[in-house]
Amino acid sequence: EIVVLLGGMVAEKLVLGDTSTGVSNDIKRATKIARAMVMEYGMSESMGPIVYGTSNSEVFIGKDMNNIKDYSEATASKIDAEVKNIISKCYEKAQEILQNNIEKLHLVAQFLVTNEKMNAKEFESLMENGEIANKE
């Protein structure tokens, strides 16, 4: 899921050489997932199967005021480093996928400029055949 979320950013960087502010929500979502992987789901080998931080899950005025930091600053730095590592690996994977399929990326972009949206059948046709089936 993180690779997919970073795909738009990677595509902009590959094609335009820069990224726009439009990727900010995707980055936030990707970071949230990576942080949950490390802090809540025990999905980090370096951090182990431990939950870092506790919460009673009550929200006050749209902010989570009940998170309790039950770990040291050193652990917080390790968490940050692991989150960055996960994001970096996913960014590299997205980059690899898009570089290996750059022609298809351009075809999708060209289609979207003309048609504004693409359905699943059209996308699958492009991925399988290298071209988009005629719209019916």
mmCIF file of N, CA and C in Angstrom:
data_model
loop_
_atom_site.group_PDB
_atom_site.id
_atom_site.type_symbol
_atom_site.label_atom_id
_atom_site.label_comp_id
_atom_site.label_asym_id
_atom_site.label_seq_id
_atom_site.Cartn_x
_atom_site.Cartn_y
_atom_site.Cartn_z
ATOM 1 N N GLU A 1 0.818 -1.191 0.000
ATOM 2 C CA GLU A 1 0.000 0.000 0.000
ATOM 3 C C GLU A 1 0.871 1.268 0.000
ATOM 4 N N ILE A 2 1.983 1.202 0.727
ATOM 5 C CA ILE A 2 2.885 2.354 0.770
ATOM 6 C C ILE A 2 3.503 2.600 -0.597
ATOM 7 N N VAL A 3 3.874 1.544 -1.288
ATOM 8 C CA VAL A 3 4.449 1.679 -2.635
ATOM 9 C C VAL A 3 3.445 2.386 -3.553
ATOM 10 N N VAL A 4 2.198 1.979 -3.477
ATOM 11 C CA VAL A 4 1.151 2.593 -4.301
ATOM 12 C C VAL A 4 0.986 4.066 -3.949
ATOM 13 N N LEU A 5 0.962 4.380 -2.655
ATOM 14 C CA LEU A 5 0.806 5.765 -2.231
ATOM 15 C C LEU A 5 1.952 6.652 -2.715
ATOM 16 N N LEU A 6 3.146 6.094 -2.793
ATOM 17 C CA LEU A 6 4.298 6.875 -3.243
ATOM 18 C C LEU A 6 4.424 6.917 -4.766
ATOM 19 N N GLY A 7 3.602 6.138 -5.460
ATOM 20 C CA GLY A 7 3.673 6.061 -6.915
ATOM 21 C C GLY A 7 3.484 7.395 -7.613
ATOM 22 N N GLY A 8 2.543 8.200 -7.153
ATOM 23 C CA GLY A 8 2.312 9.507 -7.775
ATOM 24 C C GLY A 8 3.501 10.422 -7.626
ATOM 25 N N MET A 9 4.099 10.420 -6.456
ATOM 26 C CA MET A 9 5.279 11.243 -6.215
ATOM 27 C C MET A 9 6.442 10.808 -7.098
ATOM 28 N N VAL A 10 6.647 9.493 -7.161
ATOM 29 C CA VAL A 10 7.725 8.954 -7.982
ATOM 30 C C VAL A 10 7.484 9.275 -9.454
ATOM 31 N N ALA A 11 6.243 9.136 -9.903
ATOM 32 C CA ALA A 11 5.913 9.434 -11.301
ATOM 33 C C ALA A 11 6.215 10.896 -11.625
ATOM 34 N N GLU A 12 5.820 11.806 -10.741
ATOM 35 C CA GLU A 12 6.106 13.228 -10.958
ATOM 36 C C GLU A 12 7.610 13.459 -11.042
ATOM 37 N N LYS A 13 8.351 12.850 -10.145
ATOM 38 C CA LYS A 13 9.808 13.023 -10.117
ATOM 39 C C LYS A 13 10.441 12.471 -11.394
ATOM 40 N N LEU A 14 9.987 11.294 -11.847
ATOM 41 C CA LEU A 14 10.544 10.684 -13.050
ATOM 42 C C LEU A 14 10.245 11.502 -14.305
ATOM 43 N N VAL A 15 9.022 11.954 -14.429
ATOM 44 C CA VAL A 15 8.586 12.618 -15.656
ATOM 45 C C VAL A 15 8.891 14.110 -15.641
ATOM 46 N N LEU A 16 8.647 14.756 -14.511
ATOM 47 C CA LEU A 16 8.789 16.206 -14.438
ATOM 48 C C LEU A 16 10.089 16.667 -13.784
ATOM 49 N N GLY A 17 10.769 15.744 -13.109
ATOM 50 C CA GLY A 17 12.000 16.094 -12.431
ATOM 51 C C GLY A 17 11.784 16.779 -11.089
ATOM 52 N N ASP A 18 10.541 16.889 -10.657
ATOM 53 C CA ASP A 18 10.200 17.559 -9.403
ATOM 54 C C ASP A 18 8.853 17.030 -8.933
ATOM 55 N N THR A 19 8.476 17.383 -7.716
ATOM 56 C CA THR A 19 7.170 16.970 -7.204
ATOM 57 C C THR A 19 6.346 18.197 -6.829
ATOM 58 N N SER A 20 5.043 18.011 -6.822
ATOM 59 C CA SER A 20 4.123 19.092 -6.475
ATOM 60 C C SER A 20 3.597 18.889 -5.060
ATOM 61 N N THR A 21 2.860 19.862 -4.594
ATOM 62 C CA THR A 21 2.244 19.753 -3.271
ATOM 63 C C THR A 21 1.107 18.736 -3.268
ATOM 64 N N GLY A 22 0.691 18.305 -4.435
ATOM 65 C CA GLY A 22 -0.392 17.335 -4.542
ATOM 66 C C GLY A 22 -0.072 15.994 -3.914
ATOM 67 N N VAL A 23 1.186 15.717 -3.668
ATOM 68 C CA VAL A 23 1.575 14.430 -3.094
ATOM 69 C C VAL A 23 1.547 14.439 -1.567
ATOM 70 N N SER A 24 1.273 15.566 -0.961
ATOM 71 C CA SER A 24 1.391 15.675 0.499
ATOM 72 C C SER A 24 0.470 14.710 1.247
ATOM 73 N N ASN A 25 -0.761 14.558 0.816
ATOM 74 C CA ASN A 25 -1.668 13.643 1.495
ATOM 75 C C ASN A 25 -1.191 12.199 1.355
ATOM 76 N N ASP A 26 -0.682 11.838 0.195
ATOM 77 C CA ASP A 26 -0.158 10.481 0.005
ATOM 78 C C ASP A 26 1.026 10.217 0.930
ATOM 79 N N ILE A 27 1.898 11.210 1.084
ATOM 80 C CA ILE A 27 3.052 11.064 1.971
ATOM 81 C C ILE A 27 2.593 10.911 3.418
ATOM 82 N N LYS A 28 1.622 11.704 3.820
ATOM 83 C CA LYS A 28 1.096 11.598 5.188
ATOM 84 C C LYS A 28 0.521 10.216 5.438
ATOM 85 N N ARG A 29 -0.264 9.721 4.494
ATOM 86 C CA ARG A 29 -0.884 8.401 4.650
ATOM 87 C C ARG A 29 0.171 7.297 4.679
ATOM 88 N N ALA A 30 1.175 7.389 3.800
ATOM 89 C CA ALA A 30 2.246 6.392 3.763
ATOM 90 C C ALA A 30 3.023 6.392 5.081
ATOM 91 N N THR A 31 3.314 7.572 5.580
ATOM 92 C CA THR A 31 4.052 7.692 6.841
ATOM 93 C C THR A 31 3.233 7.131 8.000
ATOM 94 N N LYS A 32 1.951 7.403 8.005
ATOM 95 C CA LYS A 32 1.077 6.890 9.066
ATOM 96 C C LYS A 32 1.070 5.357 9.066
ATOM 97 N N ILE A 33 1.009 4.768 7.891
ATOM 98 C CA ILE A 33 1.022 3.306 7.785
ATOM 99 C C ILE A 33 2.357 2.751 8.274
ATOM 100 N N ALA A 34 3.461 3.341 7.817
ATOM 101 C CA ALA A 34 4.792 2.874 8.225
ATOM 102 C C ALA A 34 4.967 3.005 9.742
ATOM 103 N N ARG A 35 4.521 4.126 10.299
ATOM 104 C CA ARG A 35 4.641 4.337 11.747
ATOM 105 C C ARG A 35 3.803 3.297 12.505
ATOM 106 N N ALA A 36 2.615 3.002 12.020
ATOM 107 C CA ALA A 36 1.776 1.978 12.656
ATOM 108 C C ALA A 36 2.439 0.597 12.558
ATOM 109 N N MET A 37 3.077 0.321 11.436
ATOM 110 C CA MET A 37 3.776 -0.953 11.276
ATOM 111 C C MET A 37 4.829 -1.128 12.369
ATOM 112 N N VAL A 38 5.560 -0.046 12.647
ATOM 113 C CA VAL A 38 6.636 -0.096 13.635
ATOM 114 C C VAL A 38 6.092 -0.034 15.061
ATOM 115 N N MET A 39 5.175 0.896 15.322
ATOM 116 C CA MET A 39 4.753 1.181 16.691
ATOM 117 C C MET A 39 3.607 0.323 17.202
ATOM 118 N N GLU A 40 2.751 -0.154 16.299
ATOM 119 C CA GLU A 40 1.555 -0.866 16.746
ATOM 120 C C GLU A 40 1.510 -2.336 16.357
ATOM 121 N N TYR A 41 2.052 -2.664 15.178
ATOM 122 C CA TYR A 41 1.867 -4.016 14.645
ATOM 123 C C TYR A 41 3.074 -4.921 14.811
ATOM 124 N N GLY A 42 4.165 -4.414 15.368
ATOM 125 C CA GLY A 42 5.354 -5.242 15.566
ATOM 126 C C GLY A 42 5.958 -5.738 14.272
ATOM 127 N N MET A 43 5.851 -4.949 13.201
ATOM 128 C CA MET A 43 6.307 -5.387 11.883
ATOM 129 C C MET A 43 7.720 -4.902 11.564
ATOM 130 N N SER A 44 8.478 -4.561 12.568
ATOM 131 C CA SER A 44 9.857 -4.113 12.374
ATOM 132 C C SER A 44 10.782 -5.079 13.093
ATOM 133 N N GLU A 45 11.690 -5.703 12.336
ATOM 134 C CA GLU A 45 12.625 -6.632 12.957
ATOM 135 C C GLU A 45 13.518 -5.922 13.961
ATOM 136 N N SER A 46 13.952 -4.707 13.623
ATOM 137 C CA SER A 46 14.867 -4.004 14.513
ATOM 138 C C SER A 46 14.191 -3.517 15.793
ATOM 139 N N MET A 47 12.905 -3.233 15.743
ATOM 140 C CA MET A 47 12.191 -2.735 16.921
ATOM 141 C C MET A 47 11.481 -3.856 17.677
ATOM 142 N N GLY A 48 11.248 -4.962 17.021
ATOM 143 C CA GLY A 48 10.649 -6.116 17.677
ATOM 144 C C GLY A 48 9.137 -6.026 17.808
ATOM 145 N N PRO A 49 8.546 -7.098 18.300
ATOM 146 C CA PRO A 49 7.084 -7.170 18.459
ATOM 147 C C PRO A 49 6.614 -6.489 19.747
ATOM 148 N N ILE A 50 6.803 -5.178 19.763
ATOM 149 C CA ILE A 50 6.452 -4.374 20.932
ATOM 150 C C ILE A 50 5.563 -3.232 20.477
ATOM 151 N N VAL A 51 4.576 -2.875 21.284
ATOM 152 C CA VAL A 51 3.749 -1.700 21.006
ATOM 153 C C VAL A 51 4.408 -0.517 21.699
ATOM 154 N N TYR A 52 4.686 0.519 20.921
ATOM 155 C CA TYR A 52 5.289 1.731 21.463
ATOM 156 C C TYR A 52 4.224 2.817 21.534
ATOM 157 N N GLY A 53 4.015 3.356 22.729
ATOM 158 C CA GLY A 53 2.992 4.375 22.915
ATOM 159 C C GLY A 53 1.671 3.719 23.231
ATOM 160 N N THR A 54 0.931 4.317 24.123
ATOM 161 C CA THR A 54 -0.387 3.801 24.457
ATOM 162 C C THR A 54 -1.402 4.906 24.259
ATOM 163 N N SER A 55 -2.622 4.518 24.066
ATOM 164 C CA SER A 55 -3.691 5.477 23.830
ATOM 165 C C SER A 55 -4.983 4.904 24.360
ATOM 166 N N ASN A 56 -5.834 5.784 24.930
ATOM 167 C CA ASN A 56 -7.150 5.279 25.329
ATOM 168 C C ASN A 56 -8.179 5.567 24.237
ATOM 169 N N SER A 57 -7.710 6.010 23.076
ATOM 170 C CA SER A 57 -8.500 6.172 21.857
ATOM 171 C C SER A 57 -9.618 7.198 21.925
ATOM 172 N N GLU A 58 -9.618 8.082 22.887
ATOM 173 C CA GLU A 58 -10.615 9.141 22.919
ATOM 174 C C GLU A 58 -10.047 10.375 22.239
ATOM 175 N N VAL A 59 -10.869 11.022 21.456
ATOM 176 C CA VAL A 59 -10.431 12.185 20.702
ATOM 177 C C VAL A 59 -11.133 13.418 21.260
ATOM 178 N N PHE A 60 -10.384 14.483 21.454
ATOM 179 C CA PHE A 60 -10.927 15.731 21.975
ATOM 180 C C PHE A 60 -10.716 16.833 20.946
ATOM 181 N N ILE A 61 -11.787 17.404 20.449
ATOM 182 C CA ILE A 61 -11.747 18.488 19.464
ATOM 183 C C ILE A 61 -10.846 18.125 18.276
ATOM 184 N N GLY A 62 -11.024 16.929 17.786
ATOM 185 C CA GLY A 62 -10.313 16.521 16.580
ATOM 186 C C GLY A 62 -8.845 16.206 16.777
ATOM 187 N N LYS A 63 -8.350 16.245 17.992
ATOM 188 C CA LYS A 63 -6.949 15.936 18.244
ATOM 189 C C LYS A 63 -6.858 14.796 19.236
ATOM 190 N N ASP A 64 -5.876 13.954 19.007
ATOM 191 C CA ASP A 64 -5.654 12.839 19.916
ATOM 192 C C ASP A 64 -4.771 13.332 21.057
ATOM 193 N N MET A 65 -5.400 13.687 22.157
ATOM 194 C CA MET A 65 -4.686 14.248 23.296
ATOM 195 C C MET A 65 -4.287 13.171 24.306
ATOM 196 N N ASN A 66 -4.644 11.930 24.047
ATOM 197 C CA ASN A 66 -4.460 10.893 25.045
ATOM 198 C C ASN A 66 -3.328 9.928 24.724
ATOM 199 N N ASN A 67 -2.497 10.233 23.736
ATOM 200 C CA ASN A 67 -1.353 9.374 23.471
ATOM 201 C C ASN A 67 -0.340 9.543 24.584
ATOM 202 N N ILE A 68 0.125 8.449 25.103
ATOM 203 C CA ILE A 68 1.114 8.466 26.165
ATOM 204 C C ILE A 68 2.410 7.901 25.613
ATOM 205 N N LYS A 69 3.453 8.687 25.693
ATOM 206 C CA LYS A 69 4.763 8.259 25.206
ATOM 207 C C LYS A 69 5.436 7.471 26.320
ATOM 208 N N ASP A 70 5.480 6.160 26.134
ATOM 209 C CA ASP A 70 6.055 5.295 27.162
ATOM 210 C C ASP A 70 7.389 4.699 26.708
ATOM 211 N N TYR A 71 8.154 5.507 25.986
ATOM 212 C CA TYR A 71 9.455 5.068 25.497
ATOM 213 C C TYR A 71 10.408 6.258 25.523
ATOM 214 N N SER A 72 11.675 5.959 25.462
ATOM 215 C CA SER A 72 12.711 6.984 25.595
ATOM 216 C C SER A 72 12.910 7.765 24.298
ATOM 217 N N GLU A 73 13.653 8.854 24.403
ATOM 218 C CA GLU A 73 14.021 9.638 23.220
ATOM 219 C C GLU A 73 14.882 8.803 22.279
ATOM 220 N N ALA A 74 15.734 7.962 22.841
ATOM 221 C CA ALA A 74 16.568 7.085 22.004
ATOM 222 C C ALA A 74 15.692 6.125 21.204
ATOM 223 N N THR A 75 14.667 5.578 21.856
ATOM 224 C CA THR A 75 13.740 4.693 21.158
ATOM 225 C C THR A 75 12.957 5.465 20.107
ATOM 226 N N ALA A 76 12.558 6.690 20.424
ATOM 227 C CA ALA A 76 11.843 7.529 19.448
ATOM 228 C C ALA A 76 12.701 7.740 18.209
ATOM 229 N N SER A 77 13.992 7.958 18.395
ATOM 230 C CA SER A 77 14.902 8.127 17.253
ATOM 231 C C SER A 77 14.987 6.849 16.426
ATOM 232 N N LYS A 78 15.014 5.705 17.104
ATOM 233 C CA LYS A 78 15.058 4.422 16.393
ATOM 234 C C LYS A 78 13.761 4.202 15.619
ATOM 235 N N ILE A 79 12.629 4.573 16.214
ATOM 236 C CA ILE A 79 11.339 4.454 15.533
ATOM 237 C C ILE A 79 11.344 5.316 14.274
ATOM 238 N N ASP A 80 11.783 6.562 14.420
ATOM 239 C CA ASP A 80 11.849 7.472 13.272
ATOM 240 C C ASP A 80 12.744 6.911 12.170
ATOM 241 N N ALA A 81 13.885 6.355 12.556
ATOM 242 C CA ALA A 81 14.810 5.783 11.572
ATOM 243 C C ALA A 81 14.183 4.588 10.857
ATOM 244 N N GLU A 82 13.464 3.765 11.596
ATOM 245 C CA GLU A 82 12.820 2.593 10.989
ATOM 246 C C GLU A 82 11.685 3.007 10.056
ATOM 247 N N VAL A 83 10.913 4.005 10.452
ATOM 248 C CA VAL A 83 9.849 4.522 9.589
ATOM 249 C C VAL A 83 10.468 5.054 8.291
ATOM 250 N N LYS A 84 11.542 5.816 8.422
ATOM 251 C CA LYS A 84 12.228 6.354 7.240
ATOM 252 C C LYS A 84 12.753 5.224 6.363
ATOM 253 N N ASN A 85 13.279 4.185 6.966
ATOM 254 C CA ASN A 85 13.785 3.037 6.215
ATOM 255 C C ASN A 85 12.667 2.365 5.421
ATOM 256 N N ILE A 86 11.522 2.160 6.040
ATOM 257 C CA ILE A 86 10.382 1.538 5.357
ATOM 258 C C ILE A 86 9.941 2.405 4.185
ATOM 259 N N ILE A 87 9.785 3.706 4.423
ATOM 260 C CA ILE A 87 9.365 4.623 3.364
ATOM 261 C C ILE A 87 10.387 4.632 2.230
ATOM 262 N N SER A 88 11.670 4.667 2.563
ATOM 263 C CA SER A 88 12.727 4.694 1.540
ATOM 264 C C SER A 88 12.704 3.437 0.673
ATOM 265 N N LYS A 89 12.546 2.281 1.308
ATOM 266 C CA LYS A 89 12.489 1.022 0.545
ATOM 267 C C LYS A 89 11.265 0.997 -0.379
ATOM 268 N N CYS A 90 10.141 1.479 0.115
ATOM 269 C CA CYS A 90 8.926 1.516 -0.697
ATOM 270 C C CYS A 90 9.063 2.514 -1.840
ATOM 271 N N TYR A 91 9.714 3.640 -1.593
ATOM 272 C CA TYR A 91 9.967 4.634 -2.642
ATOM 273 C C TYR A 91 10.820 4.011 -3.745
ATOM 274 N N GLU A 92 11.880 3.301 -3.337
ATOM 275 C CA GLU A 92 12.756 2.635 -4.314
ATOM 276 C C GLU A 92 11.994 1.594 -5.125
ATOM 277 N N LYS A 93 11.092 0.853 -4.473
ATOM 278 C CA LYS A 93 10.289 -0.154 -5.176
ATOM 279 C C LYS A 93 9.353 0.511 -6.178
ATOM 280 N N ALA A 94 8.716 1.600 -5.791
ATOM 281 C CA ALA A 94 7.838 2.332 -6.708
ATOM 282 C C ALA A 94 8.643 2.865 -7.890
ATOM 283 N N GLN A 95 9.819 3.369 -7.607
ATOM 284 C CA GLN A 95 10.691 3.899 -8.659
ATOM 285 C C GLN A 95 11.080 2.796 -9.641
ATOM 286 N N GLU A 96 11.438 1.640 -9.128
ATOM 287 C CA GLU A 96 11.805 0.500 -9.967
ATOM 288 C C GLU A 96 10.635 0.078 -10.866
ATOM 289 N N ILE A 97 9.461 -0.031 -10.282
ATOM 290 C CA ILE A 97 8.271 -0.438 -11.035
ATOM 291 C C ILE A 97 7.977 0.558 -12.152
ATOM 292 N N LEU A 98 7.993 1.846 -11.816
ATOM 293 C CA LEU A 98 7.659 2.861 -12.819
ATOM 294 C C LEU A 98 8.744 3.011 -13.881
ATOM 295 N N GLN A 99 10.000 2.907 -13.499
ATOM 296 C CA GLN A 99 11.076 2.968 -14.501
ATOM 297 C C GLN A 99 10.984 1.799 -15.474
ATOM 298 N N ASN A 100 10.632 0.638 -14.962
ATOM 299 C CA ASN A 100 10.501 -0.542 -15.819
ATOM 300 C C ASN A 100 9.253 -0.505 -16.692
ATOM 301 N N ASN A 101 8.328 0.393 -16.376
ATOM 302 C CA ASN A 101 7.075 0.501 -17.123
ATOM 303 C C ASN A 101 6.811 1.934 -17.568
ATOM 304 N N ILE A 102 7.871 2.665 -17.877
ATOM 305 C CA ILE A 102 7.739 4.088 -18.180
ATOM 306 C C ILE A 102 6.840 4.335 -19.397
ATOM 307 N N GLU A 103 6.886 3.435 -20.383
ATOM 308 C CA GLU A 103 6.036 3.618 -21.560
ATOM 309 C C GLU A 103 4.562 3.544 -21.169
ATOM 310 N N LYS A 104 4.251 2.595 -20.299
ATOM 311 C CA LYS A 104 2.871 2.444 -19.841
ATOM 312 C C LYS A 104 2.444 3.644 -18.992
ATOM 313 N N LEU A 105 3.365 4.163 -18.215
ATOM 314 C CA LEU A 105 3.074 5.359 -17.423
ATOM 315 C C LEU A 105 2.684 6.507 -18.345
ATOM 316 N N HIS A 106 3.443 6.681 -19.426
ATOM 317 C CA HIS A 106 3.134 7.753 -20.385
ATOM 318 C C HIS A 106 1.800 7.515 -21.086
ATOM 319 N N LEU A 107 1.505 6.254 -21.401
ATOM 320 C CA LEU A 107 0.220 5.941 -22.027
ATOM 321 C C LEU A 107 -0.954 6.238 -21.086
ATOM 322 N N VAL A 108 -0.807 5.883 -19.824
ATOM 323 C CA VAL A 108 -1.861 6.170 -18.846
ATOM 324 C C VAL A 108 -2.051 7.680 -18.729
ATOM 325 N N ALA A 109 -0.949 8.406 -18.606
ATOM 326 C CA ALA A 109 -1.034 9.864 -18.485
ATOM 327 C C ALA A 109 -1.694 10.474 -19.708
ATOM 328 N N GLN A 110 -1.318 10.004 -20.883
ATOM 329 C CA GLN A 110 -1.897 10.514 -22.135
ATOM 330 C C GLN A 110 -3.401 10.233 -22.171
ATOM 331 N N PHE A 111 -3.786 9.037 -21.777
ATOM 332 C CA PHE A 111 -5.206 8.671 -21.745
ATOM 333 C C PHE A 111 -5.966 9.579 -20.779
ATOM 334 N N LEU A 112 -5.389 9.806 -19.603
ATOM 335 C CA LEU A 112 -6.060 10.610 -18.579
ATOM 336 C C LEU A 112 -6.191 12.074 -18.984
ATOM 337 N N VAL A 113 -5.227 12.588 -19.723
ATOM 338 C CA VAL A 113 -5.324 13.977 -20.204
ATOM 339 C C VAL A 113 -6.533 14.109 -21.120
ATOM 340 N N THR A 114 -6.753 13.108 -21.945
ATOM 341 C CA THR A 114 -7.861 13.130 -22.896
ATOM 342 C C THR A 114 -9.200 12.778 -22.254
ATOM 343 N N ASN A 115 -9.199 11.781 -21.371
ATOM 344 C CA ASN A 115 -10.454 11.213 -20.864
ATOM 345 C C ASN A 115 -10.760 11.508 -19.397
ATOM 346 N N GLU A 116 -9.845 12.070 -18.674
ATOM 347 C CA GLU A 116 -9.975 12.448 -17.269
ATOM 348 C C GLU A 116 -9.988 11.285 -16.292
ATOM 349 N N LYS A 117 -10.530 10.136 -16.678
ATOM 350 C CA LYS A 117 -10.501 8.982 -15.786
ATOM 351 C C LYS A 117 -10.382 7.702 -16.602
ATOM 352 N N MET A 118 -9.946 6.652 -15.910
ATOM 353 C CA MET A 118 -9.729 5.359 -16.547
ATOM 354 C C MET A 118 -10.365 4.296 -15.669
ATOM 355 N N ASN A 119 -11.144 3.418 -16.282
ATOM 356 C CA ASN A 119 -11.751 2.357 -15.487
ATOM 357 C C ASN A 119 -10.812 1.155 -15.395
ATOM 358 N N ALA A 120 -11.173 0.206 -14.577
ATOM 359 C CA ALA A 120 -10.330 -0.959 -14.331
ATOM 360 C C ALA A 120 -10.074 -1.757 -15.611
ATOM 361 N N LYS A 121 -11.099 -1.911 -16.442
ATOM 362 C CA LYS A 121 -10.948 -2.681 -17.679
ATOM 363 C C LYS A 121 -9.930 -2.014 -18.607
ATOM 364 N N GLU A 122 -9.998 -0.705 -18.709
ATOM 365 C CA GLU A 122 -9.054 0.029 -19.560
ATOM 366 C C GLU A 122 -7.632 -0.079 -19.010
ATOM 367 N N PHE A 123 -7.499 0.018 -17.698
ATOM 368 C CA PHE A 123 -6.181 -0.089 -17.080
ATOM 369 C C PHE A 123 -5.597 -1.484 -17.285
ATOM 370 N N GLU A 124 -6.405 -2.504 -17.039
ATOM 371 C CA GLU A 124 -5.945 -3.882 -17.224
ATOM 372 C C GLU A 124 -5.531 -4.131 -18.665
ATOM 373 N N SER A 125 -6.290 -3.612 -19.609
ATOM 374 C CA SER A 125 -5.963 -3.761 -21.024
ATOM 375 C C SER A 125 -4.600 -3.145 -21.323
ATOM 376 N N LEU A 126 -4.358 -1.983 -20.772
ATOM 377 C CA LEU A 126 -3.075 -1.316 -20.979
ATOM 378 C C LEU A 126 -1.934 -2.129 -20.389
ATOM 379 N N MET A 127 -2.108 -2.629 -19.186
ATOM 380 C CA MET A 127 -1.042 -3.381 -18.526
ATOM 381 C C MET A 127 -0.761 -4.701 -19.238
ATOM 382 N N GLU A 128 -1.814 -5.365 -19.720
ATOM 383 C CA GLU A 128 -1.647 -6.669 -20.365
ATOM 384 C C GLU A 128 -1.203 -6.562 -21.820
ATOM 385 N N ASN A 129 -1.772 -5.596 -22.556
ATOM 386 C CA ASN A 129 -1.559 -5.526 -24.001
ATOM 387 C C ASN A 129 -0.693 -4.356 -24.452
ATOM 388 N N GLY A 130 -0.389 -3.465 -23.555
ATOM 389 C CA GLY A 130 0.380 -2.289 -23.931
ATOM 390 C C GLY A 130 -0.435 -1.244 -24.657
ATOM 391 N N GLU A 131 -1.748 -1.485 -24.738
ATOM 392 C CA GLU A 131 -2.641 -0.504 -25.356
ATOM 393 C C GLU A 131 -3.996 -0.591 -24.663
ATOM 394 N N ILE A 132 -4.762 0.452 -24.850
ATOM 395 C CA ILE A 132 -6.066 0.518 -24.191
ATOM 396 C C ILE A 132 -7.133 0.046 -25.161
ATOM 397 N N ALA A 133 -7.956 -0.905 -24.669
ATOM 398 C CA ALA A 133 -9.030 -1.425 -25.496
ATOM 399 C C ALA A 133 -9.976 -0.272 -25.870
ATOM 400 N N ASN A 134 -10.596 -0.383 -27.041
ATOM 401 C CA ASN A 134 -11.538 0.656 -27.474
ATOM 402 C C ASN A 134 -12.656 0.791 -26.475
ATOM 403 N N LYS A 135 -13.011 2.056 -26.191
ATOM 404 C CA LYS A 135 -14.130 2.324 -25.297
ATOM 405 C C LYS A 135 -15.428 1.933 -26.003
ATOM 406 N N GLU A 136 -16.289 1.306 -25.239
ATOM 407 C CA GLU A 136 -17.573 0.873 -25.819
ATOM 408 C C GLU A 136 -18.668 1.795 -25.398
#
